[in-house]
Tab-separated table of C-alpha atoms and ligand atoms in Angstrom:
chain	number	residue	atom	x	y	z
A	1	MET	CA	40.990	71.994	-79.646
A	2	GLU	CA	42.649	75.219	-78.517
A	3	ALA	CA	46.256	74.193	-77.942
A	4	LEU	CA	47.396	74.410	-81.585
A	5	LYS	CA	44.778	76.897	-82.767
A	6	GLY	CA	46.221	79.001	-85.590
A	7	VAL	CA	48.843	76.403	-86.559
A	8	ARG	CA	48.379	75.358	-90.182
A	9	ILE	CA	49.920	72.149	-91.505
A	10	LEU	CA	50.592	71.167	-95.096
A	11	ASP	CA	50.307	67.433	-94.617
A	12	MET	CA	51.758	65.387	-97.477
A	13	THR	CA	51.925	62.228	-95.369
A	14	HIS	CA	50.399	58.932	-96.382
A	15	VAL	CA	49.790	55.385	-95.123
A	16	GLN	CA	50.209	55.231	-91.305
A	17	ALA	CA	53.387	56.728	-89.847
A	18	GLY	CA	52.834	60.336	-90.933
A	19	PRO	CA	49.010	60.408	-90.684
A	20	THR	CA	49.224	59.202	-87.048
A	21	CYS	CA	51.221	62.323	-86.268
A	22	SER	CA	49.062	64.789	-88.187
A	23	GLN	CA	45.832	63.331	-86.750
A	24	LEU	CA	47.126	63.927	-83.226
A	25	LEU	CA	48.105	67.483	-84.108
A	26	ALA	CA	44.631	68.010	-85.615
A	27	TRP	CA	43.097	66.759	-82.362
A	28	MET	CA	45.156	69.385	-80.564
A	29	GLY	CA	43.610	72.025	-82.808
A	30	ALA	CA	45.917	72.431	-85.803
A	31	ASP	CA	44.345	73.077	-89.220
A	32	VAL	CA	45.676	70.034	-91.080
A	33	ILE	CA	45.417	70.243	-94.859
A	34	LYS	CA	45.939	66.756	-96.241
A	35	PHE	CA	47.687	67.450	-99.526
A	36	GLU	CA	46.945	64.356	-101.598
A	37	ASN	CA	48.083	62.855	-104.794
A	38	PRO	CA	44.980	63.120	-107.072
A	39	GLN	CA	44.706	59.323	-106.874
A	40	GLY	CA	44.458	59.701	-103.111
A	41	ASP	CA	46.352	58.223	-100.202
A	42	ALA	CA	46.735	54.543	-101.164
A	43	THR	CA	45.162	53.485	-97.848
A	44	ARG	CA	41.781	54.912	-98.950
A	45	GLY	CA	41.373	51.740	-100.989
A	46	GLN	CA	43.425	49.284	-98.934
A	47	LEU	CA	41.723	46.524	-96.895
A	48	ARG	CA	38.333	47.900	-97.927
A	49	ASP	CA	35.429	46.422	-95.945
A	50	VAL	CA	32.588	48.480	-97.481
A	51	PRO	CA	32.421	48.758	-101.305
A	52	ASN	CA	33.199	52.237	-102.659
A	53	ALA	CA	33.860	53.659	-99.193
A	54	ASP	CA	37.145	54.927	-97.789
A	55	SER	CA	38.689	52.057	-95.848
A	56	LEU	CA	38.923	52.014	-92.065
A	57	TYR	CA	42.683	52.095	-92.553
A	58	PHE	CA	42.203	55.596	-93.947
A	59	THR	CA	39.294	56.845	-91.839
A	60	MET	CA	40.943	55.868	-88.552
A	61	LEU	CA	44.120	57.832	-89.263
A	62	ASN	CA	42.835	60.950	-90.977
A	63	CYS	CA	40.163	62.466	-88.768
A	64	ASN	CA	39.748	66.239	-88.422
A	65	LYS	CA	41.760	66.938	-91.584
A	66	ARG	CA	40.811	68.777	-94.775
A	67	SER	CA	41.663	67.078	-98.064
A	68	ILE	CA	42.968	68.834	-101.149
A	69	THR	CA	44.206	67.018	-104.252
A	70	VAL	CA	47.087	68.560	-106.159
A	71	ASN	CA	49.081	67.075	-109.006
A	72	MET	CA	52.681	67.811	-108.106
A	73	LYS	CA	53.814	66.568	-111.490
A	74	SER	CA	52.200	69.586	-113.229
A	75	PRO	CA	53.636	73.149	-113.137
A	76	GLU	CA	50.230	74.501	-112.025
A	77	GLY	CA	50.093	71.991	-109.149
A	78	LYS	CA	53.561	73.036	-108.070
A	79	SER	CA	52.516	76.699	-108.020
A	80	VAL	CA	49.591	75.860	-105.720
A	81	PHE	CA	52.036	73.935	-103.507
A	82	VAL	CA	54.360	76.948	-103.289
A	83	ASP	CA	51.476	79.274	-102.396
A	84	LEU	CA	50.318	76.907	-99.655
A	85	LEU	CA	53.845	76.487	-98.366
A	86	LYS	CA	53.975	80.219	-97.721
A	87	LYS	CA	50.770	80.067	-95.656
A	88	CYS	CA	51.681	77.111	-93.456
A	89	ASP	CA	53.628	76.670	-90.215
A	90	ILE	CA	54.524	73.030	-90.739
A	91	ILE	CA	55.020	70.842	-93.798
A	92	MET	CA	55.290	67.116	-93.245
A	93	GLU	CA	55.889	64.092	-95.443
A	94	ASN	CA	56.777	60.413	-95.318
A	95	PHE	CA	57.463	59.663	-98.948
A	96	GLY	CA	60.045	57.148	-100.040
A	97	PRO	CA	63.617	58.480	-100.311
A	98	GLY	CA	64.096	61.299	-102.845
A	99	VAL	CA	60.433	61.939	-103.789
A	100	LEU	CA	60.392	65.606	-102.699
A	101	ASP	CA	63.768	66.188	-104.350
A	102	ARG	CA	62.347	64.797	-107.592
A	103	PHE	CA	59.441	67.270	-107.287
A	104	GLY	CA	62.146	69.971	-107.099
A	105	PHE	CA	61.549	70.779	-103.433
A	106	PRO	CA	64.390	69.645	-101.171
A	107	TRP	CA	64.397	71.131	-97.644
A	108	GLU	CA	66.809	73.909	-98.676
A	109	LYS	CA	64.334	75.120	-101.324
A	110	ILE	CA	61.378	74.859	-98.934
A	111	HIS	CA	63.301	76.816	-96.267
A	112	GLU	CA	64.191	79.467	-98.842
A	113	LEU	CA	60.537	79.822	-99.886
A	114	ASN	CA	59.315	80.091	-96.278
A	115	PRO	CA	62.091	80.508	-93.694
A	116	ARG	CA	59.561	80.194	-90.833
A	117	ILE	CA	58.224	76.822	-91.860
A	118	VAL	CA	59.100	73.689	-89.873
A	119	MET	CA	59.501	70.554	-91.961
A	120	GLY	CA	58.837	67.063	-90.623
A	121	SER	CA	60.110	64.019	-92.484
A	122	ILE	CA	59.732	60.338	-91.727
A	123	LYS	CA	61.995	57.906	-93.511
A	124	GLY	CA	62.619	54.232	-92.921
A	125	PHE	CA	66.260	54.846	-92.052
A	126	GLY	CA	66.839	58.610	-92.257
A	127	SER	CA	68.586	60.613	-94.910
A	128	THR	CA	72.144	59.497	-94.095
A	129	GLY	CA	73.960	56.176	-93.774
A	130	PRO	CA	74.098	52.972	-95.785
A	131	TYR	CA	70.363	52.278	-95.426
A	132	ALA	CA	69.188	55.770	-96.441
A	133	ASP	CA	67.914	54.743	-99.878
A	134	PHE	CA	65.636	51.961	-98.638
A	135	LYS	CA	61.866	52.107	-98.256
A	136	ALA	CA	60.296	50.719	-95.097
A	137	TYR	CA	57.041	49.479	-93.660
A	138	GLU	CA	56.107	48.717	-90.058
A	139	ASN	CA	57.562	45.245	-89.763
A	140	VAL	CA	60.747	46.172	-91.597
A	141	ALA	CA	61.343	48.786	-88.901
A	142	GLN	CA	60.483	46.298	-86.158
A	143	ALA	CA	62.936	43.841	-87.700
A	144	MET	CA	65.752	46.363	-87.989
A	145	GLY	CA	65.203	48.343	-84.784
A	146	GLY	CA	65.660	45.421	-82.355
A	147	ALA	CA	61.996	44.686	-81.594
A	148	MET	CA	61.656	41.398	-83.466
A	149	SER	CA	64.875	39.787	-82.238
A	150	THR	CA	63.736	40.380	-78.654
A	151	THR	CA	60.062	39.400	-79.066
A	152	GLY	CA	58.762	35.822	-78.922
A	153	MET	CA	60.006	32.625	-77.327
A	154	PRO	CA	63.742	31.830	-77.406
A	155	ASP	CA	63.262	28.536	-79.230
A	156	GLY	CA	60.778	29.975	-81.746
A	157	PRO	CA	60.974	32.503	-84.592
A	158	PRO	CA	61.204	36.256	-83.952
A	159	PHE	CA	57.807	37.946	-83.678
A	160	VAL	CA	56.342	41.341	-84.534
A	161	THR	CA	54.240	43.105	-81.915
A	162	GLY	CA	50.593	43.993	-82.562
A	163	ALA	CA	51.275	47.553	-81.436
A	164	GLN	CA	52.432	49.508	-84.465
A	165	ILE	CA	55.647	50.763	-82.951
A	166	GLY	CA	57.337	51.257	-86.338
A	167	ASP	CA	54.610	53.361	-87.911
A	168	SER	CA	52.467	54.907	-85.181
A	169	GLY	CA	55.436	54.958	-82.791
A	170	THR	CA	57.451	56.969	-85.312
A	171	GLY	CA	54.502	59.316	-85.827
A	172	LEU	CA	54.523	60.052	-82.096
A	173	HIS	CA	58.232	60.802	-82.173
A	174	LEU	CA	57.686	63.179	-85.083
A	175	ALA	CA	54.904	65.014	-83.232
A	176	ILE	CA	57.282	65.712	-80.340
A	177	GLY	CA	59.959	66.986	-82.727
A	178	LEU	CA	57.551	69.223	-84.615
A	179	LEU	CA	56.168	70.825	-81.465
A	180	ALA	CA	59.687	71.500	-80.160
A	181	ALA	CA	60.729	73.012	-83.509
A	182	LEU	CA	57.599	75.149	-83.555
A	183	HIS	CA	58.443	76.450	-80.080
A	184	GLN	CA	61.963	77.344	-81.252
A	185	ARG	CA	60.546	78.956	-84.407
A	186	ASP	CA	58.320	81.154	-82.269
A	187	ARG	CA	61.428	82.432	-80.434
A	188	THR	CA	63.816	82.738	-83.380
A	189	GLY	CA	61.596	83.185	-86.428
A	190	GLN	CA	63.434	80.335	-88.157
A	191	GLY	CA	62.030	76.951	-89.086
A	192	GLN	CA	64.104	73.776	-89.137
A	193	TYR	CA	64.143	70.260	-90.557
A	194	VAL	CA	62.876	67.528	-88.212
A	195	GLU	CA	63.694	63.988	-89.273
A	196	VAL	CA	62.630	60.758	-87.607
A	197	ALA	CA	63.766	57.408	-88.963
A	198	MET	CA	61.467	54.482	-88.194
A	199	MET	CA	64.441	52.314	-87.263
A	200	ASP	CA	65.606	54.966	-84.761
A	201	GLY	CA	62.124	55.240	-83.268
A	202	VAL	CA	61.932	51.466	-82.751
A	203	MET	CA	65.402	51.442	-81.157
A	204	ASN	CA	64.246	54.163	-78.786
A	205	LEU	CA	61.267	52.029	-77.795
A	206	CYS	CA	63.607	49.043	-77.278
A	207	ARG	CA	65.846	51.051	-74.923
A	208	VAL	CA	65.611	48.540	-72.052
A	209	LYS	CA	66.812	45.752	-74.359
A	210	PHE	CA	70.018	47.724	-74.901
A	211	ARG	CA	70.258	48.057	-71.102
A	212	ASP	CA	70.208	44.253	-70.980
A	213	HIS	CA	72.616	43.983	-73.911
A	214	GLN	CA	75.265	45.801	-71.896
A	215	ARG	CA	74.460	43.993	-68.652
A	216	LEU	CA	75.346	40.753	-70.434
A	217	THR	CA	78.982	41.869	-70.561
A	218	HIS	CA	79.046	41.766	-66.731
A	219	GLY	CA	76.906	38.724	-65.945
A	220	ASP	CA	73.674	36.902	-66.612
A	221	LEU	CA	70.204	38.458	-66.611
A	222	SER	CA	68.885	36.912	-63.434
A	223	GLU	CA	65.316	38.117	-63.902
A	224	TYR	CA	64.976	36.417	-67.317
A	225	SER	CA	63.062	33.120	-67.245
A	226	VAL	CA	65.258	31.791	-70.063
A	227	PRO	CA	68.956	30.936	-69.670
A	228	THR	CA	71.409	33.832	-70.042
A	229	TYR	CA	75.121	34.024	-69.336
A	230	LYS	CA	77.961	36.530	-69.191
A	231	GLY	CA	79.294	37.285	-72.667
A	232	MET	CA	76.161	35.950	-74.391
A	233	GLY	CA	76.148	38.896	-76.780
A	234	GLU	CA	72.568	38.913	-78.010
A	235	VAL	CA	69.654	39.691	-75.718
A	236	PRO	CA	67.393	36.636	-76.040
A	237	ARG	CA	63.667	36.553	-76.654
A	238	ALA	CA	62.054	36.108	-73.265
A	239	GLY	CA	58.397	35.345	-73.890
A	240	ASN	CA	56.199	37.209	-71.469
A	241	ASP	CA	58.867	38.145	-68.935
A	242	SER	CA	58.242	41.539	-67.401
A	243	GLY	CA	61.297	43.280	-68.847
A	244	GLY	CA	61.839	45.167	-65.576
A	245	GLY	CA	63.274	44.432	-62.146
A	246	GLN	CA	60.067	42.729	-60.974
A	247	LEU	CA	59.068	39.259	-62.107
A	248	GLY	CA	56.008	39.046	-64.325
A	249	ASN	CA	54.164	36.557	-66.498
A	250	ALA	CA	50.846	35.801	-68.176
A	251	ILE	CA	48.802	33.276	-66.186
A	252	HIS	CA	46.261	31.083	-67.966
A	253	CYS	CA	42.780	31.242	-66.450
A	254	LYS	CA	39.386	29.541	-66.839
A	255	PRO	CA	37.956	28.671	-69.424
A	256	HIS	CA	41.435	28.623	-70.959
A	257	GLY	CA	40.551	30.251	-74.270
A	258	ALA	CA	42.889	32.348	-76.429
A	259	ASN	CA	42.614	35.477	-74.272
A	260	ASP	CA	41.808	33.949	-70.890
A	261	TRP	CA	45.025	35.143	-69.340
A	262	LEU	CA	45.925	37.552	-66.558
A	263	TYR	CA	49.274	39.307	-66.576
A	264	VAL	CA	50.632	39.261	-63.031
A	265	VAL	CA	53.629	41.130	-61.648
A	266	VAL	CA	55.013	39.529	-58.517
A	267	GLN	CA	56.335	42.705	-57.018
A	268	GLU	CA	58.724	42.233	-54.090
A	269	ALA	CA	56.374	44.082	-51.739
A	270	VAL	CA	53.358	41.847	-52.450
A	271	TRP	CA	54.869	38.359	-52.303
A	272	ALA	CA	53.953	37.613	-48.678
A	273	GLY	CA	50.282	38.560	-49.161
A	274	LEU	CA	50.062	36.724	-52.478
A	275	ALA	CA	51.671	33.560	-51.094
A	276	LYS	CA	49.360	33.572	-48.047
A	277	ARG	CA	46.331	33.821	-50.327
A	278	ILE	CA	47.260	31.202	-52.912
A	279	GLY	CA	49.291	28.766	-50.762
A	280	PRO	CA	46.417	27.114	-48.854
A	281	GLU	CA	44.362	26.521	-52.014
A	282	ILE	CA	47.202	24.714	-53.784
A	283	GLY	CA	48.107	22.574	-50.810
A	284	MET	CA	51.069	24.696	-49.682
A	285	PRO	CA	49.873	26.530	-46.564
A	286	ASP	CA	53.466	27.581	-45.734
A	287	LEU	CA	54.236	29.039	-49.150
A	288	ALA	CA	54.845	32.510	-47.657
A	289	SER	CA	57.730	31.163	-45.570
A	290	ASP	CA	59.037	28.642	-48.149
A	291	PRO	CA	62.816	29.346	-48.520
A	292	HIS	CA	62.620	28.659	-52.281
A	293	PHE	CA	60.736	31.927	-52.651
A	294	ALA	CA	61.871	33.885	-49.585
A	295	HIS	CA	63.344	36.880	-51.442
A	296	ILE	CA	63.386	38.138	-55.002
A	297	GLY	CA	66.757	36.420	-55.588
A	298	GLU	CA	65.281	33.007	-54.765
A	299	ARG	CA	62.120	33.721	-56.709
A	300	ARG	CA	64.190	34.658	-59.762
A	301	LYS	CA	66.091	31.388	-59.476
A	302	ASN	CA	62.914	29.355	-58.974
A	303	GLN	CA	60.556	31.369	-61.081
A	304	GLN	CA	59.413	28.501	-63.317
A	305	LEU	CA	58.160	26.700	-60.203
A	306	MET	CA	56.572	29.905	-58.907
A	307	TRP	CA	54.684	30.400	-62.185
A	308	THR	CA	53.551	26.768	-62.123
A	309	LEU	CA	52.101	27.277	-58.635
A	310	ILE	CA	50.337	30.507	-59.572
A	311	ASN	CA	48.954	28.871	-62.729
A	312	LYS	CA	47.673	25.993	-60.630
A	313	PHE	CA	45.813	28.435	-58.386
A	314	ALA	CA	44.367	30.264	-61.393
A	315	GLU	CA	42.876	27.115	-62.944
A	316	LYS	CA	39.640	27.590	-61.014
A	317	TYR	CA	39.156	31.259	-61.800
A	318	THR	CA	38.398	33.415	-64.827
A	319	LYS	CA	40.804	36.263	-65.545
A	320	ARG	CA	38.344	38.756	-64.026
A	321	GLU	CA	37.828	36.601	-60.905
A	322	PHE	CA	41.575	36.209	-60.474
A	323	MET	CA	42.010	39.950	-60.935
A	324	ALA	CA	39.364	40.562	-58.241
A	325	ILE	CA	41.370	38.329	-55.874
A	326	LEU	CA	44.651	40.104	-56.593
A	327	ASN	CA	43.462	43.730	-56.571
A	328	PRO	CA	42.834	43.890	-52.789
A	329	LEU	CA	46.293	42.368	-52.259
A	330	ASP	CA	47.733	45.278	-54.267
A	331	VAL	CA	49.293	42.875	-56.797
A	332	PRO	CA	49.833	44.724	-60.114
A	333	CYS	CA	47.901	42.716	-62.718
A	334	GLY	CA	45.763	43.074	-65.817
A	335	PRO	CA	43.610	40.775	-67.920
A	336	ILE	CA	44.735	40.214	-71.507
A	337	MET	CA	42.043	42.284	-73.228
A	338	SER	CA	40.894	41.219	-76.689
A	339	THR	CA	39.772	43.862	-79.194
A	340	GLU	CA	36.211	42.708	-78.408
A	341	ASP	CA	36.800	43.229	-74.674
A	342	LEU	CA	38.162	46.725	-75.311
A	343	ALA	CA	35.437	47.744	-77.755
A	344	ASN	CA	32.869	47.035	-75.024
A	345	ASP	CA	34.794	48.134	-71.951
A	346	GLU	CA	33.133	50.640	-69.656
A	347	HIS	CA	36.438	52.216	-68.639
A	348	VAL	CA	37.462	52.645	-72.295
A	349	ARG	CA	34.122	54.228	-73.221
A	350	GLY	CA	34.238	56.497	-70.178
A	351	ARG	CA	37.615	57.832	-71.249
A	352	GLU	CA	36.371	58.359	-74.817
A	353	MET	CA	38.978	55.960	-76.146
A	354	TYR	CA	36.564	54.264	-78.550
A	355	VAL	CA	34.281	56.776	-80.198
A	356	GLU	CA	31.458	56.404	-82.692
A	357	LEU	CA	31.491	58.553	-85.825
A	358	ASP	CA	29.389	58.908	-88.947
A	359	HIS	CA	30.740	58.909	-92.487
A	360	PRO	CA	28.892	59.774	-95.711
A	361	GLN	CA	30.122	56.634	-97.490
A	362	ARG	CA	30.306	54.034	-94.734
A	363	GLY	CA	27.758	55.189	-92.131
A	364	LYS	CA	28.514	54.514	-88.455
A	365	TRP	CA	32.004	53.395	-87.491
A	366	TRP	CA	34.345	53.604	-84.539
A	367	ASN	CA	37.693	55.227	-84.037
A	368	VAL	CA	40.204	54.888	-81.233
A	369	GLY	CA	40.085	58.177	-79.362
A	370	MET	CA	42.654	60.773	-78.367
A	371	PRO	CA	45.021	59.293	-75.781
A	372	ILE	CA	46.476	62.656	-74.716
A	373	LYS	CA	44.011	64.528	-72.522
A	374	LEU	CA	44.588	68.284	-72.349
A	375	SER	CA	42.411	69.895	-69.674
A	376	ALA	CA	42.025	73.218	-71.503
A	377	SER	CA	42.071	71.760	-75.008
A	378	PRO	CA	39.843	68.684	-75.168
A	379	ALA	CA	39.784	66.921	-78.541
A	380	ARG	CA	36.585	66.854	-80.595
A	381	ILE	CA	36.843	63.950	-83.013
A	382	GLU	CA	35.374	64.461	-86.488
A	383	ARG	CA	35.281	62.132	-89.481
A	384	SER	CA	38.018	61.913	-92.093
A	385	PRO	CA	37.600	63.908	-95.323
A	386	LEU	CA	36.580	62.483	-98.685
A	387	LEU	CA	39.212	62.722	-101.408
A	388	GLY	CA	39.563	66.371	-102.424
A	389	GLU	CA	36.536	67.372	-100.337
A	390	HIS	CA	38.092	70.691	-99.379
A	391	THR	CA	40.078	71.556	-102.499
A	392	ASP	CA	37.997	74.602	-103.438
A	393	GLU	CA	37.501	75.680	-99.817
A	394	VAL	CA	41.256	75.679	-99.124
A	395	LEU	CA	42.078	77.478	-102.391
A	396	ARG	CA	39.480	80.142	-101.574
A	397	GLU	CA	39.935	80.561	-97.842
A	398	VAL	CA	43.646	79.959	-97.357
A	399	LEU	CA	45.035	81.173	-100.678
A	400	GLY	CA	42.370	83.739	-101.613
A	401	TYR	CA	41.970	82.367	-105.154
A	402	ASP	CA	38.815	83.454	-106.982
A	403	ALA	CA	36.512	81.165	-108.975
A	404	ALA	CA	38.081	82.113	-112.327
A	405	ARG	CA	41.567	81.234	-111.111
A	406	ILE	CA	40.428	77.970	-109.583
A	407	GLY	CA	38.631	77.089	-112.839
A	408	ALA	CA	41.707	77.822	-114.948
A	409	LEU	CA	43.943	75.729	-112.685
A	410	ARG	CA	41.431	72.890	-112.765
A	411	GLN	CA	41.304	73.074	-116.553
A	412	ALA	CA	45.101	72.867	-116.656
A	413	GLY	CA	45.024	69.650	-114.572
A	414	ALA	CA	46.430	71.048	-111.308
A	415	PHE	CA	44.067	68.977	-109.153
A	416	SER	CA	43.688	65.786	-111.154
A	417	ALA	CA	45.750	62.852	-112.298
A	418	PRO	CA	46.991	63.199	-115.883
A	419	PRO	CA	44.929	61.126	-118.352
A	420	LYS	CA	46.513	57.749	-119.107
A	421	THR	CA	48.414	57.809	-122.403
A	422	ARG	CA	47.898	54.942	-124.841
A	423	GLY	CA	51.008	52.936	-125.351
B	1	COA	C1	55.608	53.781	-97.458
B	1	COA	C2	56.425	53.663	-98.736
B	1	COA	C3	57.234	52.342	-98.696
B	1	COA	C4	55.450	53.636	-99.922
B	1	COA	O1	56.183	53.554	-101.116
B	1	COA	P1	55.517	54.001	-102.518
B	1	COA	O2	54.100	53.561	-102.550
B	1	COA	O3	56.400	53.543	-103.607
B	1	COA	O4	55.454	55.593	-102.403
B	1	COA	P2	56.626	56.672	-102.465
B	1	COA	O5	56.455	57.521	-101.263
B	1	COA	O6	57.990	56.110	-102.641
B	1	COA	O7	56.287	57.461	-103.786
B	1	COA	C5	55.124	58.177	-103.920
B	1	COA	C6	54.886	58.427	-105.382
B	1	COA	O8	53.680	59.186	-105.504
B	1	COA	C7	53.963	60.386	-106.174
B	1	COA	N1	53.178	61.466	-105.573
B	1	COA	C8	52.974	61.688	-104.259
B	1	COA	N2	52.204	62.786	-104.093
B	1	COA	C9	51.941	63.266	-105.323
B	1	COA	C10	51.208	64.371	-105.818
B	1	COA	N3	50.574	65.208	-104.987
B	1	COA	N4	51.158	64.564	-107.136
B	1	COA	C11	51.788	63.727	-108.002
B	1	COA	N5	52.497	62.649	-107.600
B	1	COA	C12	52.567	62.426	-106.274
B	1	COA	C13	55.426	60.642	-105.954
B	1	COA	O9	55.951	61.475	-106.922
B	1	COA	C14	56.000	59.239	-105.995
B	1	COA	O10	56.170	58.856	-107.344
B	1	COA	P3	57.647	58.763	-107.994
B	1	COA	O11	58.313	57.587	-107.354
B	1	COA	O12	57.313	58.604	-109.450
B	1	COA	O13	58.363	60.019	-107.670
B	1	COA	C15	57.390	54.854	-98.890
B	1	COA	O14	56.624	56.034	-99.003
B	1	COA	C16	58.364	55.019	-97.725
B	1	COA	O15	59.350	54.290	-97.579
B	1	COA	N6	58.116	56.044	-96.897
B	1	COA	C17	58.989	56.381	-95.791
B	1	COA	C18	58.846	55.424	-94.657
B	1	COA	C19	57.440	55.327	-94.175
B	1	COA	O16	56.830	56.285	-93.786
B	1	COA	N7	56.957	54.079	-94.146
B	1	COA	C20	55.769	53.732	-93.413
B	1	COA	C21	54.546	54.074	-94.044
B	1	COA	S1	53.272	53.674	-92.895
């Protein structure tokens, strides 16, 4: 937790995209002050599994942060915001378009108040262009960034991926931008505005699909298992094809349940060994010298048959048994791991990628760990804060407010939602 020691972040982010980023920065040692609407980040109450406890949606994305509630719609709340702004290195937000402007704090104003501060902003589509005014959630970004049109089977509907590439993926992009801007700030003394649009982040993650898009102007995509042709225009959905130069597919294994599959990459270098091992068991002892599969070109052409043969071999084995057969042959492969498999996996536990935590409202729970391992700055994962848990602490320690001042601000409604008016 040493890497970002001394870096203080005013974190106005909510839901998933922004909090992913600030949680990672907290795990690298930044002091992240989650600056919340007095009603709290909406995810505190979303998909609740334990009554009256912060949801896992919230707890899993907000570890190692301090929470302060401030009503930005009151003049007193705004004055607290300005004071904090002057004490922070980074401010970050992922509100819908125009929210900060409506508070009276566009980037220009923030930069004027603290020229050293770096500002990170996530928007669905950025602040310019015809889509700039639209809100976005994960699957909207996946739809508009090219992920959905290229995911699924060609004769079926487009699919979203389980990996949250629109939200968490954008948070990762923002973290990179913020760290670069901080580095520049340390040299120049000047902060800057860092913007990541979710649609842009998804496009970046779909880069190889745009490789294929352009290849289609010169010919077909020979490695695809589905038909393609020169001038096709759109990159088709290609099921479980590998997406790279090597052929790959998911192979169904015993006992043929939902996740009894092994993903196998038939790398050029391993074909001979693989064919020698599986051929005899499927009644094709000469598979390794069969001209239908002699080189990658032939295997691309005849890949449906090749997958049928490998599936036939796999019928007798579980995914782990099949993996144990392929590992010594150096065939790149991996079992399709369910969440249950991963939650109990020795390798995962050993790498601290699924860690147990305690929470005052919900008791024991698990979070996915820190995927970036810094040798001189190991992460120490601590539970997420309760709503407003650190309001007084932050006002005292960071801003130097005394009890009388805090009391007066509280009385004026700086930290609470305005009472509902009858109407
Ligand atoms: C995610 C999203 C669709 C949610 O939309 P939403 O629930 O309508 O929330 P918004 O961000 O648009 O608005 C937040 C509201 O809370 C209010 N609010 C936020 N913090 C506040 C505070 N500290 N004090 C008072 N009010 C506050 C804002 O003023 C705003 O109200 P307004 O519209 O009256 O100005 C939207 O925030 C968005 O598009 N964000 C950018 C893209 C993104 O990150 N999406 C993925 C999220 S995982």
